[in-house]
Structures are given as C-alpha cells and as structure tokens.
mmCIF file of C-alpha atoms in Angstrom:
data_model
loop_
_atom_site.group_PDB
_atom_site.id
_atom_site.type_symbol
_atom_site.label_atom_id
_atom_site.label_comp_id
_atom_site.label_asym_id
_atom_site.label_seq_id
_atom_site.Cartn_x
_atom_site.Cartn_y
_atom_site.Cartn_z
ATOM 1 C CA UNK A 1 28.240 7.336 1.577
ATOM 2 C CA UNK A 2 26.841 5.927 4.765
ATOM 3 C CA UNK A 3 27.547 2.308 3.351
ATOM 4 C CA UNK A 4 25.674 0.751 6.699
ATOM 5 C CA UNK A 5 22.634 2.980 6.091
ATOM 6 C CA UNK A 6 22.172 1.816 2.510
ATOM 7 C CA UNK A 7 22.514 -1.723 3.440
ATOM 8 C CA UNK A 8 20.189 -1.284 6.340
ATOM 9 C CA UNK A 9 17.517 0.223 3.906
ATOM 10 C CA UNK A 10 18.004 -2.435 1.175
ATOM 11 C CA UNK A 11 17.773 -5.233 3.736
ATOM 12 C CA UNK A 12 14.701 -3.685 5.097
ATOM 13 C CA UNK A 13 13.086 -3.198 1.792
ATOM 14 C CA UNK A 14 13.742 -6.720 1.125
ATOM 15 C CA UNK A 15 12.199 -8.121 4.036
ATOM 16 C CA UNK A 16 9.342 -5.802 4.013
ATOM 17 C CA UNK A 17 8.143 -5.589 0.089
ATOM 18 C CA UNK A 18 5.217 -6.946 -1.037
ATOM 19 C CA UNK A 19 3.392 -6.457 -4.484
ATOM 20 C CA UNK A 20 0.888 -3.763 -3.289
ATOM 21 C CA UNK A 21 0.593 -0.084 -3.327
ATOM 22 C CA UNK A 22 2.767 1.595 -0.707
ATOM 23 C CA UNK A 23 4.507 -1.800 0.115
ATOM 24 C CA UNK A 24 6.413 -2.405 -3.360
ATOM 25 C CA UNK A 25 10.172 -2.414 -3.319
ATOM 26 C CA UNK A 26 11.152 1.123 -4.542
ATOM 27 C CA UNK A 27 8.605 2.476 -1.857
ATOM 28 C CA UNK A 28 10.274 0.444 0.919
ATOM 29 C CA UNK A 29 13.755 1.281 -0.012
ATOM 30 C CA UNK A 30 13.318 5.200 -0.187
ATOM 31 C CA UNK A 31 11.013 4.431 2.974
ATOM 32 C CA UNK A 32 8.045 6.442 1.833
ATOM 33 C CA UNK A 33 5.413 7.231 4.280
ATOM 34 C CA UNK A 34 1.748 7.794 2.521
ATOM 35 C CA UNK A 35 -1.284 9.676 3.696
ATOM 36 C CA UNK A 36 -4.356 10.763 1.932
ATOM 37 C CA UNK A 37 -5.997 13.828 3.189
ATOM 38 C CA UNK A 38 -9.121 14.969 1.178
ATOM 39 C CA UNK A 39 -8.140 14.436 -2.595
ATOM 40 C CA UNK A 40 -4.481 14.540 -2.218
ATOM 41 C CA UNK A 41 -1.780 11.857 -1.903
ATOM 42 C CA UNK A 42 1.412 12.874 0.438
ATOM 43 C CA UNK A 43 4.510 11.259 0.583
ATOM 44 C CA UNK A 44 7.024 12.041 2.832
ATOM 45 C CA UNK A 45 10.494 10.799 3.174
ATOM 46 C CA UNK A 46 14.195 11.444 4.750
ATOM 47 C CA UNK A 47 16.647 12.539 2.196
ATOM 48 C CA UNK A 48 19.615 9.853 2.811
ATOM 49 C CA UNK A 49 23.118 10.152 1.247
ATOM 50 C CA UNK A 50 22.655 6.931 -0.808
ATOM 51 C CA UNK A 51 20.057 8.902 -2.882
ATOM 52 C CA UNK A 52 22.305 11.352 -3.594
ATOM 53 C CA UNK A 53 24.003 12.338 -6.947
ATOM 54 C CA UNK A 54 27.805 13.212 -7.408
ATOM 55 C CA UNK A 55 27.221 16.649 -6.450
ATOM 56 C CA UNK A 56 25.652 15.896 -3.191
ATOM 57 C CA UNK A 57 21.812 16.416 -3.956
ATOM 58 C CA UNK A 58 18.900 14.336 -4.013
ATOM 59 C CA UNK A 59 19.426 12.850 -7.161
ATOM 60 C CA UNK A 60 16.671 13.858 -9.909
ATOM 61 C CA UNK A 61 15.484 10.354 -10.815
ATOM 62 C CA UNK A 62 14.709 9.765 -7.069
ATOM 63 C CA UNK A 63 12.805 13.146 -6.996
ATOM 64 C CA UNK A 64 11.010 12.213 -10.486
ATOM 65 C CA UNK A 65 10.447 8.689 -8.865
ATOM 66 C CA UNK A 66 8.638 9.938 -5.648
ATOM 67 C CA UNK A 67 6.611 12.432 -7.746
ATOM 68 C CA UNK A 68 5.447 9.810 -9.989
ATOM 69 C CA UNK A 69 4.263 7.169 -7.028
ATOM 70 C CA UNK A 70 2.531 10.098 -5.623
ATOM 71 C CA UNK A 71 0.263 10.595 -8.573
ATOM 72 C CA UNK A 72 -0.193 6.881 -9.189
ATOM 73 C CA UNK A 73 -0.998 6.272 -5.742
ATOM 74 C CA UNK A 74 -3.528 8.859 -5.753
ATOM 75 C CA UNK A 75 -4.981 7.738 -9.059
ATOM 76 C CA UNK A 76 -5.027 4.203 -7.401
ATOM 77 C CA UNK A 77 -6.794 5.561 -4.179
ATOM 78 C CA UNK A 78 -9.377 7.213 -6.021
ATOM 79 C CA UNK A 79 -9.933 5.200 -9.197
ATOM 80 C CA UNK A 80 -7.915 1.982 -9.449
ATOM 81 C CA UNK A 81 -4.567 1.309 -10.947
ATOM 82 C CA UNK A 82 -3.186 3.341 -13.888
ATOM 83 C CA UNK A 83 0.085 3.545 -15.880
ATOM 84 C CA UNK A 84 2.084 6.900 -16.609
ATOM 85 C CA UNK A 85 1.233 8.140 -20.003
ATOM 86 C CA UNK A 86 3.877 11.165 -19.780
ATOM 87 C CA UNK A 87 5.329 13.194 -17.199
ATOM 88 C CA UNK A 88 6.951 16.726 -17.145
ATOM 89 C CA UNK A 89 9.390 17.001 -13.966
ATOM 90 C CA UNK A 90 10.848 20.611 -13.576
ATOM 91 C CA UNK A 91 13.318 21.326 -10.942
ATOM 92 C CA UNK A 92 13.706 24.154 -9.058
ATOM 93 C CA UNK A 93 16.032 23.612 -5.808
ATOM 94 C CA UNK A 94 18.801 21.224 -4.870
ATOM 95 C CA UNK A 95 17.791 19.252 -1.713
ATOM 96 C CA UNK A 96 20.366 18.029 0.294
ATOM 97 C CA UNK A 97 18.772 16.963 3.860
ATOM 98 C CA UNK A 98 15.655 16.614 5.890
ATOM 99 C CA UNK A 99 12.130 15.504 5.426
ATOM 100 C CA UNK A 100 11.056 15.604 1.330
ATOM 101 C CA UNK A 101 7.180 16.104 0.984
ATOM 102 C CA UNK A 102 5.628 15.125 -2.152
ATOM 103 C CA UNK A 103 1.771 16.422 -2.633
ATOM 104 C CA UNK A 104 -0.087 15.244 -5.536
ATOM 105 C CA UNK A 105 -3.521 16.310 -6.716
ATOM 106 C CA UNK A 106 -6.003 15.968 -9.705
ATOM 107 C CA UNK A 107 -5.940 18.543 -12.483
ATOM 108 C CA UNK A 108 -8.712 16.599 -14.097
ATOM 109 C CA UNK A 109 -9.833 13.059 -12.912
ATOM 110 C CA UNK A 110 -11.586 11.610 -15.999
ATOM 111 C CA UNK A 111 -13.057 7.806 -16.968
ATOM 112 C CA UNK A 112 -10.033 6.693 -18.944
ATOM 113 C CA UNK A 113 -7.386 9.442 -18.950
ATOM 114 C CA UNK A 114 -6.566 11.663 -15.850
ATOM 115 C CA UNK A 115 -4.599 14.557 -15.736
ATOM 116 C CA UNK A 116 -2.358 15.056 -12.011
ATOM 117 C CA UNK A 117 0.153 17.520 -10.827
ATOM 118 C CA UNK A 118 2.832 16.851 -7.859
ATOM 119 C CA UNK A 119 4.895 19.197 -5.726
ATOM 120 C CA UNK A 120 7.798 18.144 -3.894
ATOM 121 C CA UNK A 121 8.894 20.527 -0.963
ATOM 122 C CA UNK A 122 11.927 20.419 1.517
ATOM 123 C CA UNK A 123 12.057 20.749 5.123
ATOM 124 C CA UNK A 124 11.873 24.421 4.750
ATOM 125 C CA UNK A 125 9.000 24.229 2.735
ATOM 126 C CA UNK A 126 10.950 25.523 -0.230
ATOM 127 C CA UNK A 127 9.841 23.825 -3.568
ATOM 128 C CA UNK A 128 12.375 21.291 -4.675
ATOM 129 C CA UNK A 129 10.575 20.140 -8.125
ATOM 130 C CA UNK A 130 7.036 19.928 -9.329
ATOM 131 C CA UNK A 131 5.712 17.521 -12.106
ATOM 132 C CA UNK A 132 2.535 17.285 -14.362
ATOM 133 C CA UNK A 133 1.314 14.131 -15.814
ATOM 134 C CA UNK A 134 -1.071 12.033 -17.834
ATOM 135 C CA UNK A 135 -2.155 8.689 -16.669
ATOM 136 C CA UNK A 136 -4.309 5.878 -18.563
ATOM 137 C CA UNK A 137 -6.728 3.814 -15.932
ATOM 138 C CA UNK A 138 -6.108 0.387 -16.133
ATOM 139 C CA UNK A 139 -8.465 -2.529 -15.448
ATOM 140 C CA UNK A 140 -7.821 -4.202 -11.966
ATOM 141 C CA UNK A 141 -6.076 -7.537 -12.319
ATOM 142 C CA UNK A 142 -8.980 -9.373 -11.503
ATOM 143 C CA UNK A 143 -10.936 -7.883 -14.703
ATOM 144 C CA UNK A 144 -7.850 -8.568 -16.766
ATOM 145 C CA UNK A 145 -7.524 -12.169 -16.066
ATOM 146 C CA UNK A 146 -11.133 -13.073 -16.248
ATOM 147 C CA UNK A 147 -11.369 -11.935 -19.881
ATOM 148 C CA UNK A 148 -8.359 -14.169 -20.721
#
C-alpha cells in the first residue's frame, strides 16, 4: 500500500471536513466529487490502494459507502436529509484501478419514504455494483430543535 498517499488523504480529510453534505469526513477521505445532472446524483472518485481489500480490489464496504452516499445526497438535494432504512448491494465485478462513477436516481420519491437505486461503474463503463434502498425523510435540524 502507498502509505504516503493514504496519509495525505487522511490529513487532507482532517483539514477540510465539516459537518455538511459533500464535505463530511468520509467524503473528503475518499475524495468524492459530486454533480447533480437532472434528477440524479453522480459521484466520482479514484480507486486508491488504501481502499482495497486483501485481494487487491476495491473493498465492498467502500463500494457500498459510495453508493449509499450517492443516494443520500440525491434525497437531500431534492427533499432534505434522510436515513437509510435498508439497502441491498449486489457486486458484479472487481474494480482495481481508475475512476469510479456512482449514479443514483429515484425509483419513487415519497413524502415520508422514498426508494432509490444507484449503479457504480468503472473507468471502462462496466458495472461494478448496484444497490437499491429505502429511505425515511428526516426533519431538517432546525425543525427538530425548535420542537424540543
């Protein structure tokens, strides 16, 4: 593992994170880049060896995290914060290098419960994994604290 790269990623995340969408620690550590075309959230990041499992490919937890973040950011963008109630991730292909792309979209946007899906592709455009999930809409922090 490139220890210098891992340390730099960690130090950069520590220096730049804040408790906000797109800027929280894990998003900074993985160096996620966000875009919101039409009704989607697209996250891209470079696969780095500190993200790999012992077999030398992108760890399933990193894949699931990126898919989850993509769906959560899309929900937040359209409706406000939410919590993942359940998520099913299916792994299709090992990813070993290059730019990963997660694209999420709504299956159904509800008032309280929403359903989303996301697909991760590698630099060749091949599907690495996909996920479906159920989300519960949360009240924004200002609404929660004013009712306490």
